[in-house]
mmCIF file of C-alpha atoms in Angstrom:
data_model
loop_
_atom_site.group_PDB
_atom_site.id
_atom_site.type_symbol
_atom_site.label_atom_id
_atom_site.label_comp_id
_atom_site.label_asym_id
_atom_site.label_seq_id
_atom_site.Cartn_x
_atom_site.Cartn_y
_atom_site.Cartn_z
ATOM 1 C CA MET A 34 -6.925 -132.222 -31.842
ATOM 2 C CA ASN A 35 -8.589 -132.773 -28.442
ATOM 3 C CA THR A 36 -9.097 -129.020 -28.110
ATOM 4 C CA ILE A 37 -10.778 -128.708 -31.529
ATOM 5 C CA THR A 38 -12.979 -131.772 -30.776
ATOM 6 C CA ALA A 39 -13.951 -130.211 -27.405
ATOM 7 C CA ALA A 40 -14.814 -126.967 -28.990
ATOM 8 C CA LEU A 41 -16.886 -128.602 -31.630
ATOM 9 C CA GLY A 42 -18.659 -130.618 -29.004
ATOM 10 C CA THR A 43 -19.422 -127.485 -27.049
ATOM 11 C CA ASP A 44 -20.676 -125.741 -30.137
ATOM 12 C CA ARG A 45 -23.005 -128.641 -30.961
ATOM 13 C CA ALA A 46 -24.271 -128.793 -27.335
ATOM 14 C CA ARG A 47 -25.109 -125.013 -27.652
ATOM 15 C CA ARG A 48 -27.141 -125.223 -30.768
ATOM 16 C CA PRO A 49 -30.109 -127.123 -29.331
ATOM 17 C CA ARG A 50 -30.236 -124.657 -26.444
ATOM 18 C CA ALA A 51 -30.060 -121.713 -28.867
ATOM 19 C CA ALA A 52 -32.714 -123.144 -31.035
ATOM 20 C CA LEU A 53 -35.016 -123.814 -28.023
ATOM 21 C CA THR A 54 -34.454 -120.323 -26.717
ATOM 22 C CA VAL A 55 -35.316 -118.834 -30.198
ATOM 23 C CA LEU A 56 -38.519 -121.031 -30.343
ATOM 24 C CA LEU A 57 -39.670 -119.940 -26.906
ATOM 25 C CA ALA A 58 -38.965 -116.232 -27.625
ATOM 26 C CA ALA A 59 -40.841 -116.510 -30.901
ATOM 27 C CA ALA A 60 -43.834 -118.205 -29.036
ATOM 28 C CA ALA A 61 -43.868 -115.478 -26.532
ATOM 29 C CA ALA A 62 -43.660 -112.787 -29.075
ATOM 30 C CA VAL A 63 -46.607 -114.140 -31.164
ATOM 31 C CA GLY A 64 -48.720 -114.683 -28.131
ATOM 32 C CA ALA A 65 -48.075 -111.347 -26.527
ATOM 33 C CA PRO A 66 -50.804 -109.253 -28.380
ATOM 34 C CA PHE A 67 -53.487 -111.595 -27.413
ATOM 35 C CA TYR A 68 -52.581 -111.557 -23.744
ATOM 36 C CA PHE A 69 -51.751 -107.913 -23.007
ATOM 37 C CA ALA A 70 -54.020 -104.786 -23.166
ATOM 38 C CA PRO A 71 -53.911 -102.460 -26.184
ATOM 39 C CA PHE A 72 -51.665 -99.935 -24.484
ATOM 40 C CA GLN A 73 -49.055 -102.616 -23.519
ATOM 41 C CA VAL A 74 -49.154 -103.894 -27.130
ATOM 42 C CA PHE A 75 -48.377 -100.375 -28.217
ATOM 43 C CA LEU A 76 -45.430 -100.236 -25.847
ATOM 44 C CA LEU A 77 -44.115 -103.593 -27.241
ATOM 45 C CA THR A 78 -44.426 -102.428 -30.730
ATOM 46 C CA MET A 79 -42.471 -99.289 -29.787
ATOM 47 C CA VAL A 80 -39.750 -101.564 -28.269
ATOM 48 C CA LEU A 81 -39.497 -103.503 -31.391
ATOM 49 C CA LEU A 82 -38.964 -100.463 -33.788
ATOM 50 C CA TYR A 83 -36.493 -98.867 -31.345
ATOM 51 C CA ALA A 84 -34.702 -102.168 -31.472
ATOM 52 C CA VAL A 85 -34.185 -101.791 -35.146
ATOM 53 C CA ALA A 86 -32.642 -98.302 -34.696
ATOM 54 C CA LEU A 87 -30.438 -99.572 -31.955
ATOM 55 C CA ALA A 88 -29.346 -102.501 -34.154
ATOM 56 C CA GLY A 89 -28.043 -100.056 -36.745
ATOM 57 C CA LEU A 90 -26.381 -97.940 -34.120
ATOM 58 C CA ASN A 91 -24.749 -101.110 -32.727
ATOM 59 C CA LEU A 92 -23.191 -101.737 -36.162
ATOM 60 C CA LEU A 93 -21.576 -98.283 -36.041
ATOM 61 C CA VAL A 94 -20.645 -97.913 -32.419
ATOM 62 C CA GLY A 95 -20.380 -101.463 -30.955
ATOM 63 C CA PHE A 96 -18.857 -103.190 -33.950
ATOM 64 C CA GLY A 97 -17.465 -100.415 -35.900
ATOM 65 C CA GLY A 98 -15.644 -98.505 -33.120
ATOM 66 C CA GLN A 99 -17.010 -95.164 -34.158
ATOM 67 C CA ILE A 100 -19.354 -92.848 -32.264
ATOM 68 C CA SER A 101 -22.570 -91.109 -33.333
ATOM 69 C CA LEU A 102 -24.705 -88.548 -31.439
ATOM 70 C CA GLY A 103 -26.834 -87.823 -34.474
ATOM 71 C CA HIS A 104 -28.646 -91.053 -35.064
ATOM 72 C CA GLY A 105 -31.933 -89.404 -34.330
ATOM 73 C CA ALA A 106 -31.557 -87.331 -37.518
ATOM 74 C CA PHE A 107 -31.489 -90.523 -39.628
ATOM 75 C CA PHE A 108 -34.538 -91.706 -37.629
ATOM 76 C CA ALA A 109 -36.304 -88.444 -38.435
ATOM 77 C CA ALA A 110 -35.336 -88.738 -42.152
ATOM 78 C CA GLY A 111 -36.887 -92.233 -42.492
ATOM 79 C CA ALA A 112 -40.081 -91.077 -40.557
ATOM 80 C CA TYR A 113 -40.611 -88.015 -42.817
ATOM 81 C CA THR A 114 -39.910 -89.997 -45.939
ATOM 82 C CA ALA A 115 -42.724 -92.268 -45.092
ATOM 83 C CA ALA A 116 -45.082 -89.423 -43.930
ATOM 84 C CA VAL A 117 -44.488 -87.362 -47.143
ATOM 85 C CA MET A 118 -45.116 -90.373 -49.306
ATOM 86 C CA LEU A 119 -48.356 -91.224 -47.482
ATOM 87 C CA ASP A 120 -49.644 -87.636 -47.255
ATOM 88 C CA ARG A 121 -48.533 -86.081 -50.625
ATOM 89 C CA TYR A 122 -48.550 -89.033 -52.861
ATOM 90 C CA ASP A 123 -51.015 -91.435 -51.343
ATOM 91 C CA THR A 124 -48.854 -94.512 -51.551
ATOM 92 C CA GLY A 125 -49.332 -97.657 -49.643
ATOM 93 C CA HIS A 126 -47.498 -98.184 -46.407
ATOM 94 C CA LEU A 127 -45.378 -101.061 -47.572
ATOM 95 C CA ALA A 128 -44.016 -99.025 -50.511
ATOM 96 C CA THR A 129 -42.680 -96.470 -48.039
ATOM 97 C CA LEU A 130 -40.346 -98.935 -46.413
ATOM 98 C CA PRO A 131 -37.819 -99.491 -49.153
ATOM 99 C CA VAL A 132 -37.772 -95.942 -50.093
ATOM 100 C CA ALA A 133 -36.985 -94.844 -46.569
ATOM 101 C CA ALA A 134 -34.334 -97.529 -46.266
ATOM 102 C CA ALA A 135 -32.638 -96.581 -49.646
ATOM 103 C CA GLY A 136 -32.875 -92.912 -48.932
ATOM 104 C CA CYS A 137 -31.287 -93.126 -45.490
ATOM 105 C CA PHE A 138 -28.594 -95.446 -46.830
ATOM 106 C CA LEU A 139 -27.497 -92.890 -49.386
ATOM 107 C CA LEU A 140 -27.698 -90.142 -46.755
ATOM 108 C CA GLY A 141 -25.518 -92.151 -44.430
ATOM 109 C CA LEU A 142 -23.219 -92.852 -47.257
ATOM 110 C CA GLY A 143 -22.884 -89.203 -48.024
ATOM 111 C CA PHE A 144 -22.468 -88.275 -44.384
ATOM 112 C CA GLY A 145 -19.902 -90.932 -43.778
ATOM 113 C CA VAL A 146 -17.421 -89.490 -46.450
ATOM 114 C CA PRO A 147 -16.590 -86.234 -44.690
ATOM 115 C CA ALA A 148 -16.580 -88.090 -41.376
ATOM 116 C CA LEU A 149 -13.576 -90.304 -42.383
ATOM 117 C CA ARG A 150 -11.049 -87.777 -41.283
ATOM 118 C CA LEU A 151 -12.687 -87.442 -37.868
ATOM 119 C CA ARG A 152 -12.726 -89.713 -34.835
ATOM 120 C CA GLY A 153 -13.569 -89.618 -31.143
ATOM 121 C CA LEU A 154 -15.046 -86.588 -29.623
ATOM 122 C CA TYR A 155 -14.681 -84.593 -33.045
ATOM 123 C CA LEU A 156 -16.855 -87.126 -34.849
ATOM 124 C CA ALA A 157 -19.362 -87.039 -31.929
ATOM 125 C CA LEU A 158 -19.553 -83.327 -32.147
ATOM 126 C CA VAL A 159 -20.189 -83.275 -35.912
ATOM 127 C CA THR A 160 -22.918 -85.956 -35.702
ATOM 128 C CA LEU A 161 -24.511 -84.066 -32.775
ATOM 129 C CA SER A 162 -24.654 -80.925 -34.990
ATOM 130 C CA PHE A 163 -26.470 -82.822 -37.650
ATOM 131 C CA ALA A 164 -29.167 -83.836 -35.123
ATOM 132 C CA VAL A 165 -29.322 -80.272 -33.716
ATOM 133 C CA PHE A 166 -29.894 -78.451 -37.139
ATOM 134 C CA LEU A 167 -32.348 -80.970 -38.790
ATOM 135 C CA PRO A 168 -35.456 -80.045 -36.698
ATOM 136 C CA PRO A 169 -35.175 -76.348 -37.647
ATOM 137 C CA LEU A 170 -34.560 -77.285 -41.251
ATOM 138 C CA LEU A 171 -37.790 -79.435 -41.204
ATOM 139 C CA LYS A 172 -39.671 -76.387 -39.868
ATOM 140 C CA ARG A 173 -38.558 -74.258 -42.618
ATOM 141 C CA LEU A 174 -39.645 -76.696 -45.366
ATOM 142 C CA GLU A 175 -43.355 -76.167 -44.584
ATOM 143 C CA PRO A 176 -44.692 -76.949 -48.093
ATOM 144 C CA VAL A 177 -43.252 -80.510 -47.904
ATOM 145 C CA THR A 178 -42.978 -81.269 -44.153
ATOM 146 C CA GLY A 179 -45.924 -79.295 -42.770
ATOM 147 C CA GLY A 180 -43.610 -76.962 -40.811
ATOM 148 C CA SER A 181 -44.069 -76.904 -37.029
ATOM 149 C CA MET A 182 -47.621 -78.451 -37.312
ATOM 150 C CA GLY A 183 -46.167 -81.742 -38.808
ATOM 151 C CA LEU A 184 -47.982 -84.206 -40.875
ATOM 152 C CA THR A 185 -50.836 -86.549 -39.852
ATOM 153 C CA VAL A 186 -51.122 -89.772 -41.776
ATOM 154 C CA ASP A 187 -53.190 -92.821 -41.739
ATOM 155 C CA ARG A 188 -51.979 -95.712 -39.534
ATOM 156 C CA LEU A 189 -51.837 -99.294 -40.563
ATOM 157 C CA GLN A 190 -55.278 -100.878 -40.927
ATOM 158 C CA PRO A 191 -55.758 -104.573 -40.564
ATOM 159 C CA PRO A 192 -57.245 -106.564 -43.515
ATOM 160 C CA ALA A 193 -60.686 -108.017 -43.131
ATOM 161 C CA TRP A 194 -59.344 -111.592 -43.357
ATOM 162 C CA SER A 195 -57.097 -111.255 -40.523
ATOM 163 C CA GLY A 196 -59.633 -110.812 -37.802
ATOM 164 C CA LEU A 197 -57.185 -108.652 -35.772
ATOM 165 C CA ALA A 198 -57.539 -105.349 -34.113
ATOM 166 C CA GLU A 199 -55.497 -102.379 -35.302
ATOM 167 C CA ASP A 200 -52.924 -102.561 -32.499
ATOM 168 C CA GLN A 201 -52.384 -106.226 -33.020
ATOM 169 C CA TRP A 202 -52.028 -106.042 -36.805
ATOM 170 C CA THR A 203 -49.490 -103.279 -36.397
ATOM 171 C CA TYR A 204 -47.600 -105.200 -33.819
ATOM 172 C CA PHE A 205 -47.195 -108.225 -36.070
ATOM 173 C CA VAL A 206 -46.145 -106.159 -39.125
ATOM 174 C CA VAL A 207 -43.482 -104.390 -36.915
ATOM 175 C CA LEU A 208 -42.518 -107.725 -35.465
ATOM 176 C CA ALA A 209 -41.899 -109.194 -38.920
ATOM 177 C CA VAL A 210 -39.811 -106.245 -40.033
ATOM 178 C CA THR A 211 -37.784 -106.238 -36.847
ATOM 179 C CA ALA A 212 -37.031 -109.962 -37.173
ATOM 180 C CA VAL A 213 -35.822 -109.443 -40.771
ATOM 181 C CA ALA A 214 -33.695 -106.490 -39.705
ATOM 182 C CA LEU A 215 -32.071 -108.319 -36.730
ATOM 183 C CA LEU A 216 -31.339 -111.313 -38.998
ATOM 184 C CA LEU A 217 -29.825 -109.035 -41.662
ATOM 185 C CA ALA A 218 -27.573 -107.490 -38.996
ATOM 186 C CA ARG A 219 -26.581 -110.779 -37.661
ATOM 187 C CA ASN A 220 -25.630 -112.145 -41.223
ATOM 188 C CA LEU A 221 -23.872 -108.879 -42.006
ATOM 189 C CA LEU A 222 -21.596 -109.218 -38.966
ATOM 190 C CA ARG A 223 -20.786 -112.816 -39.992
ATOM 191 C CA SER A 224 -19.813 -111.664 -43.504
ATOM 192 C CA ARG A 225 -16.592 -110.208 -44.810
ATOM 193 C CA VAL A 226 -17.889 -106.759 -44.070
ATOM 194 C CA GLY A 227 -18.641 -107.669 -40.484
ATOM 195 C CA ARG A 228 -15.199 -109.098 -39.948
ATOM 196 C CA ALA A 229 -13.688 -106.028 -41.618
ATOM 197 C CA LEU A 230 -15.522 -103.753 -39.173
ATOM 198 C CA LEU A 231 -14.311 -105.761 -36.256
ATOM 199 C CA ALA A 232 -10.652 -105.585 -37.596
ATOM 200 C CA VAL A 233 -11.041 -101.714 -37.998
ATOM 201 C CA ARG A 234 -12.431 -101.347 -34.564
ATOM 202 C CA ASP A 235 -9.591 -103.455 -32.893
ATOM 203 C CA ASN A 236 -6.676 -102.035 -34.721
ATOM 204 C CA GLU A 237 -6.849 -99.778 -37.745
ATOM 205 C CA SER A 238 -3.126 -100.103 -38.702
ATOM 206 C CA ALA A 239 -3.246 -103.843 -38.509
ATOM 207 C CA ALA A 240 -6.432 -104.028 -40.538
ATOM 208 C CA GLU A 241 -4.947 -101.782 -43.245
ATOM 209 C CA VAL A 242 -1.801 -103.962 -43.405
ATOM 210 C CA MET A 243 -4.127 -107.037 -43.850
ATOM 211 C CA GLY A 244 -5.818 -105.394 -46.915
ATOM 212 C CA VAL A 245 -8.809 -103.866 -45.296
ATOM 213 C CA ARG A 246 -9.859 -100.583 -46.948
ATOM 214 C CA LEU A 247 -10.580 -98.389 -43.993
ATOM 215 C CA SER A 248 -12.363 -95.573 -45.921
ATOM 216 C CA LEU A 249 -14.784 -98.045 -47.607
ATOM 217 C CA HIS A 250 -15.742 -99.931 -44.513
ATOM 218 C CA LYS A 251 -16.125 -96.839 -42.255
ATOM 219 C CA THR A 252 -18.320 -95.269 -44.852
ATOM 220 C CA LEU A 253 -20.382 -98.398 -45.268
ATOM 221 C CA ALA A 254 -20.755 -98.558 -41.464
ATOM 222 C CA PHE A 255 -22.522 -95.182 -41.467
ATOM 223 C CA ALA A 256 -24.557 -96.116 -44.439
ATOM 224 C CA TRP A 257 -25.780 -99.451 -42.901
ATOM 225 C CA SER A 258 -26.404 -97.732 -39.560
ATOM 226 C CA ALA A 259 -28.454 -94.861 -41.206
ATOM 227 C CA MET A 260 -30.478 -97.394 -43.180
ATOM 228 C CA PHE A 261 -31.581 -99.360 -40.043
ATOM 229 C CA ALA A 262 -32.456 -95.954 -38.396
ATOM 230 C CA GLY A 263 -34.506 -95.002 -41.505
ATOM 231 C CA VAL A 264 -36.367 -98.249 -41.340
ATOM 232 C CA ALA A 265 -37.102 -97.565 -37.575
ATOM 233 C CA GLY A 266 -38.361 -94.164 -38.523
ATOM 234 C CA CYS A 267 -40.677 -95.445 -41.135
ATOM 235 C CA LEU A 268 -42.161 -97.904 -38.693
ATOM 236 C CA TYR A 269 -42.560 -95.005 -36.254
ATOM 237 C CA THR A 270 -44.756 -93.273 -38.778
ATOM 238 C CA TRP A 271 -46.889 -96.458 -39.267
ATOM 239 C CA VAL A 272 -47.399 -96.755 -35.551
ATOM 240 C CA ILE A 273 -47.904 -93.245 -34.408
ATOM 241 C CA GLY A 274 -49.518 -91.679 -37.559
ATOM 242 C CA PHE A 275 -48.115 -88.305 -36.809
ATOM 243 C CA VAL A 276 -44.646 -86.684 -37.265
ATOM 244 C CA SER A 277 -43.391 -83.237 -36.245
ATOM 245 C CA PRO A 278 -39.889 -81.725 -35.886
ATOM 246 C CA ASP A 279 -40.205 -81.547 -32.116
ATOM 247 C CA SER A 280 -40.454 -85.297 -31.999
ATOM 248 C CA PHE A 281 -36.946 -85.731 -33.310
ATOM 249 C CA SER A 282 -34.785 -83.345 -31.284
ATOM 250 C CA PHE A 283 -31.220 -84.146 -30.387
ATOM 251 C CA VAL A 284 -32.457 -85.750 -27.144
ATOM 252 C CA LEU A 285 -33.660 -88.692 -29.151
ATOM 253 C CA SER A 286 -30.117 -89.235 -30.434
ATOM 254 C CA ILE A 287 -28.753 -89.196 -26.871
ATOM 255 C CA THR A 288 -31.455 -91.468 -25.761
ATOM 256 C CA LEU A 289 -30.727 -93.922 -28.420
ATOM 257 C CA LEU A 290 -27.058 -94.078 -27.625
ATOM 258 C CA ALA A 291 -27.801 -94.347 -23.879
ATOM 259 C CA GLY A 292 -30.024 -97.277 -24.609
ATOM 260 C CA LEU A 293 -27.491 -99.138 -26.564
ATOM 261 C CA VAL A 294 -24.849 -98.704 -23.889
ATOM 262 C CA VAL A 295 -27.283 -99.858 -21.280
ATOM 263 C CA GLY A 296 -28.463 -102.793 -23.428
ATOM 264 C CA GLY A 297 -24.806 -103.876 -24.304
ATOM 265 C CA LEU A 298 -22.403 -102.769 -26.986
ATOM 266 C CA ALA A 299 -21.318 -105.305 -29.561
ATOM 267 C CA SER A 300 -24.124 -107.708 -28.549
ATOM 268 C CA LEU A 301 -26.858 -109.122 -30.609
ATOM 269 C CA TYR A 302 -29.263 -108.997 -27.886
ATOM 270 C CA GLY A 303 -28.216 -105.592 -26.606
ATOM 271 C CA PRO A 304 -30.565 -103.492 -28.871
ATOM 272 C CA LEU A 305 -33.660 -105.372 -27.784
ATOM 273 C CA LEU A 306 -32.735 -104.959 -24.102
ATOM 274 C CA GLY A 307 -31.721 -101.297 -24.621
ATOM 275 C CA ALA A 308 -35.022 -100.659 -26.430
ATOM 276 C CA ALA A 309 -36.982 -102.066 -23.568
ATOM 277 C CA PHE A 310 -35.001 -99.958 -21.133
ATOM 278 C CA VAL A 311 -35.723 -96.654 -23.154
ATOM 279 C CA MET A 312 -39.384 -97.451 -23.321
ATOM 280 C CA TYR A 313 -40.218 -98.827 -19.894
ATOM 281 C CA VAL A 314 -37.898 -97.069 -17.511
ATOM 282 C CA PRO A 315 -39.113 -93.482 -18.194
ATOM 283 C CA SER A 316 -42.705 -94.555 -17.332
ATOM 284 C CA VAL A 317 -41.417 -96.184 -14.170
ATOM 285 C CA SER A 318 -39.457 -92.994 -13.350
ATOM 286 C CA GLN A 319 -42.681 -90.892 -13.779
ATOM 287 C CA ASP A 320 -44.519 -93.245 -11.374
ATOM 288 C CA VAL A 321 -41.636 -93.056 -8.802
ATOM 289 C CA SER A 322 -41.343 -89.246 -9.018
ATOM 290 C CA GLU A 323 -43.752 -87.062 -10.906
ATOM 291 C CA ALA A 324 -41.724 -83.997 -9.944
ATOM 292 C CA ALA A 325 -38.305 -85.128 -11.290
ATOM 293 C CA PRO A 326 -38.578 -88.263 -13.461
ATOM 294 C CA GLY A 327 -35.323 -87.312 -15.213
ATOM 295 C CA VAL A 328 -33.417 -87.566 -11.971
ATOM 296 C CA VAL A 329 -34.762 -90.987 -11.408
ATOM 297 C CA PHE A 330 -34.083 -92.068 -14.958
ATOM 298 C CA GLY A 331 -30.419 -90.871 -14.670
ATOM 299 C CA LEU A 332 -29.964 -92.600 -11.381
ATOM 300 C CA LEU A 333 -31.245 -95.854 -12.792
ATOM 301 C CA ILE A 334 -28.864 -95.531 -15.717
ATOM 302 C CA ILE A 335 -25.966 -94.984 -13.243
ATOM 303 C CA THR A 336 -27.096 -98.051 -11.175
ATOM 304 C CA VAL A 337 -27.299 -100.224 -14.306
ATOM 305 C CA MET A 338 -23.753 -99.159 -15.376
ATOM 306 C CA PHE A 339 -22.416 -99.819 -11.833
ATOM 307 C CA VAL A 340 -23.907 -103.350 -11.559
ATOM 308 C CA ALA A 341 -23.382 -104.289 -15.334
ATOM 309 C CA PRO A 342 -20.593 -102.303 -16.890
ATOM 310 C CA THR A 343 -20.801 -104.249 -20.150
ATOM 311 C CA GLY A 344 -24.643 -103.660 -20.318
ATOM 312 C CA LEU A 345 -27.637 -105.816 -19.584
ATOM 313 C CA ALA A 346 -26.644 -108.408 -22.174
ATOM 314 C CA GLY A 347 -23.402 -109.062 -20.333
ATOM 315 C CA LEU A 348 -25.019 -109.188 -16.835
ATOM 316 C CA PRO A 349 -25.697 -113.139 -16.962
ATOM 317 C CA GLY A 350 -22.139 -113.792 -17.894
ATOM 318 C CA ARG A 351 -20.870 -111.459 -15.357
ATOM 319 C CA VAL A 352 -22.905 -113.185 -12.592
ATOM 320 C CA LEU A 353 -21.905 -116.583 -13.684
ATOM 321 C CA GLY A 354 -18.228 -115.545 -13.669
ATOM 322 C CA ALA A 355 -18.603 -114.227 -10.228
ATOM 323 C CA VAL A 356 -20.072 -117.603 -9.053
ATOM 324 C CA SER A 357 -17.447 -119.638 -10.780
ATOM 325 C CA ARG A 358 -14.691 -117.559 -9.242
ATOM 326 C CA ARG A 359 -15.998 -117.971 -5.774
ATOM 327 C CA PRO A 360 -13.510 -119.973 -3.549
ATOM 328 C CA PRO A 361 -14.875 -123.297 -2.192
ATOM 329 C CA ARG A 362 -15.783 -123.453 1.430
ATOM 330 C CA THR A 363 -13.422 -125.411 3.632
ATOM 331 C CA THR A 364 -14.839 -128.264 5.627
ATOM 332 C CA ALA A 365 -12.155 -128.556 8.126
ATOM 333 C CA ALA A 366 -13.550 -125.859 10.363
ATOM 334 C CA LEU A 367 -16.983 -127.505 10.213
ATOM 335 C CA ASP A 368 -15.764 -130.947 11.092
ATOM 336 C CA ARG A 369 -16.524 -131.245 14.771
ATOM 337 C CA THR A 370 -16.675 -135.064 15.130
ATOM 338 C CA PRO A 371 -14.798 -136.685 18.114
ATOM 339 C CA ALA A 372 -12.347 -138.409 15.689
ATOM 340 C CA ALA A 373 -11.474 -135.137 14.041
ATOM 341 C CA GLU A 374 -10.967 -133.326 17.365
ATOM 342 C CA SER A 375 -8.733 -136.061 18.790
ATOM 343 C CA ALA A 376 -6.616 -136.011 15.580
ATOM 344 C CA ALA A 377 -6.185 -132.205 15.895
ATOM 345 C CA GLU A 378 -5.196 -132.564 19.539
ATOM 346 C CA SER A 379 -2.604 -135.153 18.707
ATOM 347 C CA ALA A 380 -1.074 -133.048 15.975
ATOM 348 C CA ALA A 381 -0.835 -130.065 18.356
ATOM 349 C CA ASP A 382 0.862 -132.263 21.032
ATOM 350 C CA ALA A 383 3.312 -133.777 18.581
ATOM 351 C CA GLU A 384 4.352 -130.310 17.116
ATOM 352 C CA PRO A 385 6.504 -129.157 20.085
ATOM 353 C CA GLU A 386 8.181 -132.581 20.329
ATOM 354 C CA SER A 387 9.155 -132.498 16.671
ATOM 355 C CA ARG A 388 10.747 -129.175 17.087
ATOM 356 C CA ALA A 389 12.636 -130.339 20.131
ATOM 357 C CA ALA A 390 13.766 -133.500 18.358
ATOM 358 C CA SER A 391 15.111 -131.568 15.354
ATOM 359 C CA PRO A 392 18.941 -131.335 15.441
ATOM 360 C CA LEU A 393 18.717 -127.893 13.579
ATOM 361 C CA GLY A 394 15.675 -126.121 14.940
ATOM 362 C CA PRO A 395 14.921 -122.515 14.301
ATOM 363 C CA THR A 396 16.602 -121.419 17.531
ATOM 364 C CA ASP A 397 19.658 -123.709 17.192
ATOM 365 C CA PRO A 398 22.875 -121.601 17.515
ATOM 366 C CA ALA A 399 24.420 -123.693 14.661
ATOM 367 C CA VAL A 400 21.698 -122.348 12.367
ATOM 368 C CA VAL A 401 21.750 -118.818 13.633
ATOM 369 C CA ASP A 402 25.507 -118.482 13.342
ATOM 370 C CA ALA A 403 25.921 -120.374 10.184
ATOM 371 C CA GLU A 404 27.606 -118.406 7.310
ATOM 372 C CA PRO A 405 26.217 -118.708 3.781
ATOM 373 C CA VAL A 406 28.182 -120.716 1.233
ATOM 374 C CA GLY A 407 30.869 -118.722 -0.488
ATOM 375 C CA ALA A 408 30.813 -115.895 2.188
ATOM 376 C CA PRO A 409 34.260 -114.414 3.059
ATOM 377 C CA PRO A 410 35.833 -115.462 6.358
ATOM 378 C CA ARG A 411 34.872 -113.316 9.435
ATOM 379 C CA THR A 412 37.339 -110.987 11.045
ATOM 380 C CA GLU A 413 37.886 -110.536 14.740
ATOM 381 C CA LYS A 414 35.929 -107.272 14.747
ATOM 382 C CA GLU A 415 32.920 -109.220 13.342
#
């Protein structure tokens, strides 16, 4: 009962801090577009939409225990869905979002069925092949996708009543969609589906014995993950206003997976940190070395993985754990008062006397020649 009470007390103590953290983060997010320059606002917008894609990948890899190297293909599917609707059918921007989400959900559902019999490196290879062949396919479908030239669409325009610039309005729209997506991912993980995903990730045999349908939840993991990637792709079309097959090569899939691992697998804050890493670190690498920015980017990833093996989201806990495990410093060696020195000298003088006064000291023949209890009697040769 005391343990339960202590746990409840700890949870109640954490809630005000969590609420305060959320309020401060919300205030900072709302005030950011009024403080930074337009280019910095654009980078923040890209961080938010990449965070949506990484949140979906986190459901599949971090919480589902599966691996995907083809997430960029679902991202491209959502981006092209929005671009085709805006260019060919002249629909509104907001109308493209549910269509992209539903289309990518069905695409992930269909892709998850044949992937049920695969796992590990085999599943990674199949998903990578999906990301490799999609850009050439988009080039072949020129009447719909525009071929190699791509499609140029109108970007989001702020309404007159808002009084905001184009970059600020786009930022707030993407911020609202990202907040809803992250909240949906959080609630999904706390539902029966999320608990089933965790059970499948930890032990498939035990989960199946407990009544979890492995095929259903593995397929749903792909579907949900693809849906989040499609939403991110739709936001990408809104922000950039242009899509082409070369923008969605297999490098994008690898970059997304690297961003998730750096941010932190199976963490609610990992996608945000990973998205910031993916957006800002390449520009920093370009400033450090214009000749080989990829080398600097790779070295930074290695450094982060060495310092924080669990990702940036687990770095604070790792630091606090190292501090709590640090042994306390002894004060005996620092105590140089006269009283302490005299006490140490008295103890050193008394130690030989105590050894001499002992009837059975370490060098006493009676102790050295003593036979253990139950030992056989010695012979003359011994």
